[in-house]
Amino acid sequence: MNFLAHIHLSGTNKNLRFGNFIADGIRGKEIENYTQEIQAGIHLHRAIDTFTDSHPTFRAHCKLLSPDHGHYARVIMDVVYDHLLAENWAQFDPTPLTDFAATFYSETASNKAKIPVKMQRLFHLMQEQNWLVEYAAVEGLERILYHMSKRTSFPSAFQKAVPIIVEQKDRLFPEFKSFYTELQAHCKNHLQFIT
C-alpha cells in the first residue's frame, strides 16, 4: 500500500495518520521521540506492510508486473493499489477525496517540524502536486510512476506498467476490494491492541 491507503487505514485520528505517514522515515530508537499515538501510527504502518506483502492477492497481482519489473513489481503495485482506491473512493469513504486530501495536508503541515528531515521534501512535493488526488486518474498514476522510476539506481520505466494495469482492471479491482476489506478489518483489530 502507498500513501493514500496508509493514511485512510489510520481512520480519523490525526496523530495516527501522521505516524503512519512518517513511518518509513523512522529508524530504531527515533520512534521514542514521538507521542504514543504517533508511535501507534508508525506501528500500524508496519502492520499494514506485513499484511499486504504476505497476502496471496497482492502477491498474485505483483506477478503480472514481475516479468518487466522484477523486484520493483511490489513497489509499483503499492502505487497501483492507491490508484484503485482513489479511482473508486466513494465505495470506501463518504468524504470526497479532495476534502480528505486537503485535511491530511493541513494536519501534516501543522506538524511539519516533526516530519523526519528525509521526508520533508517528499511531503512538500506530495502537497504541491496533490498526489493523493492525482492517484485517481490513470494519467496521474502514470506521472507518479514516472517520477518514481527516475529515483531508482538504474534505468527503469515504471510507467510502462500502466497499460497492463488498465487492461487487467476489471479483474484487479474486485480482487483489490476484497483484499482491502480484509485489510480494514485487520487494522481495526490491530488498533485495539496499540491504542
Tab-separated table of C-alpha atoms in Angstrom:
chain	number	residue	atom	x	y	z
A	1	MET	CA	0.000	0.000	0.000
A	2	ASN	CA	1.190	3.502	-0.705
A	3	PHE	CA	0.449	6.855	0.949
A	4	LEU	CA	-3.294	7.139	0.336
A	5	ALA	CA	-4.203	3.705	1.668
A	6	HIS	CA	-1.904	4.049	4.675
A	7	ILE	CA	-3.487	7.366	5.618
A	8	HIS	CA	-7.032	6.094	5.013
A	9	LEU	CA	-6.460	2.968	7.087
A	10	SER	CA	-5.473	5.162	10.046
A	11	GLY	CA	-9.051	6.390	10.480
A	12	THR	CA	-9.827	9.911	11.644
A	13	ASN	CA	-7.183	10.280	14.355
A	14	LYS	CA	-4.714	12.880	13.034
A	15	ASN	CA	-1.836	11.563	15.177
A	16	LEU	CA	-2.298	8.010	13.895
A	17	ARG	CA	-2.373	9.372	10.348
A	18	PHE	CA	0.765	11.413	10.922
A	19	GLY	CA	2.619	8.435	12.413
A	20	ASN	CA	1.537	6.202	9.568
A	21	PHE	CA	2.759	8.784	7.057
A	22	ILE	CA	6.231	9.276	8.577
A	23	ALA	CA	6.832	5.590	9.425
A	24	ASP	CA	9.227	4.869	6.550
A	25	GLY	CA	11.434	7.738	7.728
A	26	ILE	CA	11.762	6.442	11.297
A	27	ARG	CA	14.655	4.168	12.279
A	28	GLY	CA	15.356	2.335	15.531
A	29	LYS	CA	15.035	4.406	18.688
A	30	GLU	CA	13.900	7.500	16.768
A	31	ILE	CA	10.369	6.262	17.428
A	32	GLU	CA	10.817	7.240	21.083
A	33	ASN	CA	10.853	10.914	20.066
A	34	TYR	CA	7.124	10.769	19.317
A	35	THR	CA	3.933	10.589	21.356
A	36	GLN	CA	2.200	7.259	21.989
A	37	GLU	CA	-0.448	7.951	19.355
A	38	ILE	CA	2.129	8.815	16.688
A	39	GLN	CA	4.081	5.688	17.656
A	40	ALA	CA	0.847	3.713	17.252
A	41	GLY	CA	0.555	5.103	13.717
A	42	ILE	CA	4.132	4.020	12.953
A	43	HIS	CA	3.386	0.518	14.239
A	44	LEU	CA	0.146	0.431	12.228
A	45	HIS	CA	2.085	1.324	9.066
A	46	ARG	CA	4.380	-1.645	9.622
A	47	ALA	CA	1.446	-3.979	10.331
A	48	ILE	CA	-0.171	-2.887	7.047
A	49	ASP	CA	3.043	-3.572	5.129
A	50	THR	CA	3.443	-7.020	6.695
A	51	PHE	CA	-0.183	-7.970	5.977
A	52	THR	CA	0.000	-6.702	2.396
A	53	ASP	CA	3.356	-8.259	1.486
A	54	SER	CA	2.242	-11.701	2.666
A	55	HIS	CA	-1.277	-11.622	1.196
A	56	PRO	CA	-1.888	-14.018	-1.731
A	57	THR	CA	-3.901	-11.421	-3.678
A	58	PHE	CA	-1.109	-8.847	-3.557
A	59	ARG	CA	1.472	-11.487	-4.476
A	60	ALA	CA	-0.613	-12.652	-7.435
A	61	HIS	CA	-1.047	-9.080	-8.667
A	62	CYS	CA	2.697	-8.439	-8.413
A	63	LYS	CA	3.315	-11.407	-10.704
A	64	LEU	CA	1.569	-9.507	-13.509
A	65	LEU	CA	4.408	-6.982	-13.415
A	66	SER	CA	7.333	-9.212	-12.438
A	67	PRO	CA	8.431	-10.135	-15.987
A	68	ASP	CA	9.185	-6.479	-16.835
A	69	HIS	CA	9.922	-5.003	-13.426
A	70	GLY	CA	11.420	-7.753	-11.248
A	71	HIS	CA	11.518	-6.933	-7.537
A	72	TYR	CA	10.183	-3.434	-8.281
A	73	ALA	CA	6.812	-5.031	-9.111
A	74	ARG	CA	5.892	-4.744	-5.423
A	75	VAL	CA	6.752	-1.040	-5.340
A	76	ILE	CA	4.666	-0.383	-8.446
A	77	MET	CA	1.723	-2.445	-7.199
A	78	ASP	CA	1.665	-0.437	-3.952
A	79	VAL	CA	1.022	2.669	-6.061
A	80	VAL	CA	-1.484	0.836	-8.270
A	81	TYR	CA	-3.443	-0.107	-5.150
A	82	ASP	CA	-3.634	3.583	-4.216
A	83	HIS	CA	-4.919	4.251	-7.734
A	84	LEU	CA	-7.630	1.593	-7.380
A	85	LEU	CA	-8.616	3.035	-4.005
A	86	ALA	CA	-8.686	6.636	-5.271
A	87	GLU	CA	-10.492	5.828	-8.510
A	88	ASN	CA	-13.263	4.080	-6.554
A	89	TRP	CA	-13.052	6.277	-3.455
A	90	ALA	CA	-16.815	6.659	-2.907
A	91	GLN	CA	-17.070	2.903	-2.329
A	92	PHE	CA	-14.714	3.186	0.648
A	93	ASP	CA	-15.300	6.609	2.215
A	94	PRO	CA	-18.204	9.112	2.223
A	95	THR	CA	-15.834	12.114	2.444
A	96	PRO	CA	-14.886	13.419	-1.031
A	97	LEU	CA	-11.277	12.553	-1.858
A	98	THR	CA	-10.393	16.220	-2.407
A	99	ASP	CA	-11.609	17.064	1.119
A	100	PHE	CA	-9.863	14.035	2.625
A	101	ALA	CA	-6.582	15.036	0.973
A	102	ALA	CA	-6.891	18.714	1.964
A	103	THR	CA	-7.488	17.743	5.607
A	104	PHE	CA	-4.440	15.477	5.629
A	105	TYR	CA	-2.198	18.110	4.036
A	106	SER	CA	-3.350	20.725	6.534
A	107	GLU	CA	-2.901	18.444	9.561
A	108	THR	CA	0.542	17.347	8.423
A	109	ALA	CA	1.714	20.866	7.557
A	110	SER	CA	0.820	21.954	11.101
A	111	ASN	CA	3.136	19.186	12.376
A	112	LYS	CA	5.884	19.898	9.844
A	113	ALA	CA	8.648	20.280	12.431
A	114	LYS	CA	8.112	16.651	13.454
A	115	ILE	CA	8.449	15.244	9.934
A	116	PRO	CA	11.807	13.447	9.568
A	117	VAL	CA	14.199	15.611	7.537
A	118	LYS	CA	14.496	12.999	4.778
A	119	MET	CA	10.690	13.094	4.300
A	120	GLN	CA	10.146	16.851	4.342
A	121	ARG	CA	10.809	17.318	0.617
A	122	LEU	CA	8.594	14.333	-0.142
A	123	PHE	CA	5.717	15.897	1.803
A	124	HIS	CA	6.282	19.230	0.052
A	125	LEU	CA	6.035	17.550	-3.366
A	126	MET	CA	3.042	15.462	-2.307
A	127	GLN	CA	1.145	18.563	-1.232
A	128	GLU	CA	2.278	20.755	-4.119
A	129	GLN	CA	1.380	18.137	-6.760
A	130	ASN	CA	-1.632	16.822	-4.825
A	131	TRP	CA	-0.586	13.187	-5.110
A	132	LEU	CA	-3.474	11.861	-3.040
A	133	VAL	CA	-5.974	13.158	-5.604
A	134	GLU	CA	-3.653	12.520	-8.584
A	135	TYR	CA	-3.814	8.785	-7.846
A	136	ALA	CA	-7.443	8.703	-9.042
A	137	ALA	CA	-6.658	9.286	-12.740
A	138	VAL	CA	-4.728	6.920	-14.989
A	139	GLU	CA	-2.683	9.916	-16.148
A	140	GLY	CA	-1.874	10.746	-12.548
A	141	LEU	CA	-0.802	7.165	-11.878
A	142	GLU	CA	1.443	7.331	-14.933
A	143	ARG	CA	3.036	10.611	-13.784
A	144	ILE	CA	3.667	9.324	-10.270
A	145	LEU	CA	5.255	6.111	-11.563
A	146	TYR	CA	7.394	8.100	-13.999
A	147	HIS	CA	8.784	10.284	-11.200
A	148	MET	CA	9.364	7.224	-9.002
A	149	SER	CA	11.300	5.449	-11.743
A	150	LYS	CA	13.656	8.423	-12.027
A	151	ARG	CA	14.716	7.823	-8.411
A	152	THR	CA	15.868	4.225	-8.992
A	153	SER	CA	19.549	3.368	-9.194
A	154	PHE	CA	19.348	2.037	-12.761
A	155	PRO	CA	17.313	2.986	-15.856
A	156	SER	CA	13.727	1.858	-15.415
A	157	ALA	CA	10.293	2.834	-16.652
A	158	PHE	CA	7.662	2.091	-14.044
A	159	GLN	CA	5.011	3.899	-16.074
A	160	LYS	CA	5.188	1.080	-18.664
A	161	ALA	CA	3.187	-0.973	-16.170
A	162	VAL	CA	0.137	1.266	-16.708
A	163	PRO	CA	-1.199	-0.398	-19.915
A	164	ILE	CA	-1.081	-3.788	-18.159
A	165	ILE	CA	-2.996	-2.362	-15.200
A	166	VAL	CA	-5.613	-0.740	-17.433
A	167	GLU	CA	-6.057	-3.953	-19.407
A	168	GLN	CA	-6.424	-6.041	-16.235
A	169	LYS	CA	-8.506	-3.564	-14.201
A	170	ASP	CA	-11.804	-5.462	-14.497
A	171	ARG	CA	-10.110	-8.384	-12.761
A	172	LEU	CA	-7.900	-6.354	-10.419
A	173	PHE	CA	-10.464	-4.104	-8.790
A	174	PRO	CA	-12.856	-6.758	-7.383
A	175	GLU	CA	-9.866	-8.679	-6.016
A	176	PHE	CA	-8.395	-5.490	-4.574
A	177	LYS	CA	-11.737	-4.573	-2.968
A	178	SER	CA	-11.939	-7.944	-1.239
A	179	PHE	CA	-8.325	-7.637	-0.092
A	180	TYR	CA	-8.847	-4.066	1.168
A	181	THR	CA	-11.925	-5.073	3.150
A	182	GLU	CA	-9.811	-7.739	4.871
A	183	LEU	CA	-7.072	-5.205	5.499
A	184	GLN	CA	-9.506	-2.718	7.041
A	185	ALA	CA	-10.670	-5.413	9.477
A	186	HIS	CA	-7.037	-6.299	10.232
A	187	CYS	CA	-6.216	-2.650	11.003
A	188	LYS	CA	-9.281	-2.244	13.215
A	189	ASN	CA	-8.261	-5.326	15.161
A	190	HIS	CA	-4.615	-4.195	15.341
A	191	LEU	CA	-5.567	-0.782	16.704
A	192	GLN	CA	-7.465	-2.365	19.605
A	193	PHE	CA	-4.129	-3.534	20.972
A	194	ILE	CA	-1.934	-0.486	20.363
A	195	THR	CA	-4.156	2.495	21.227
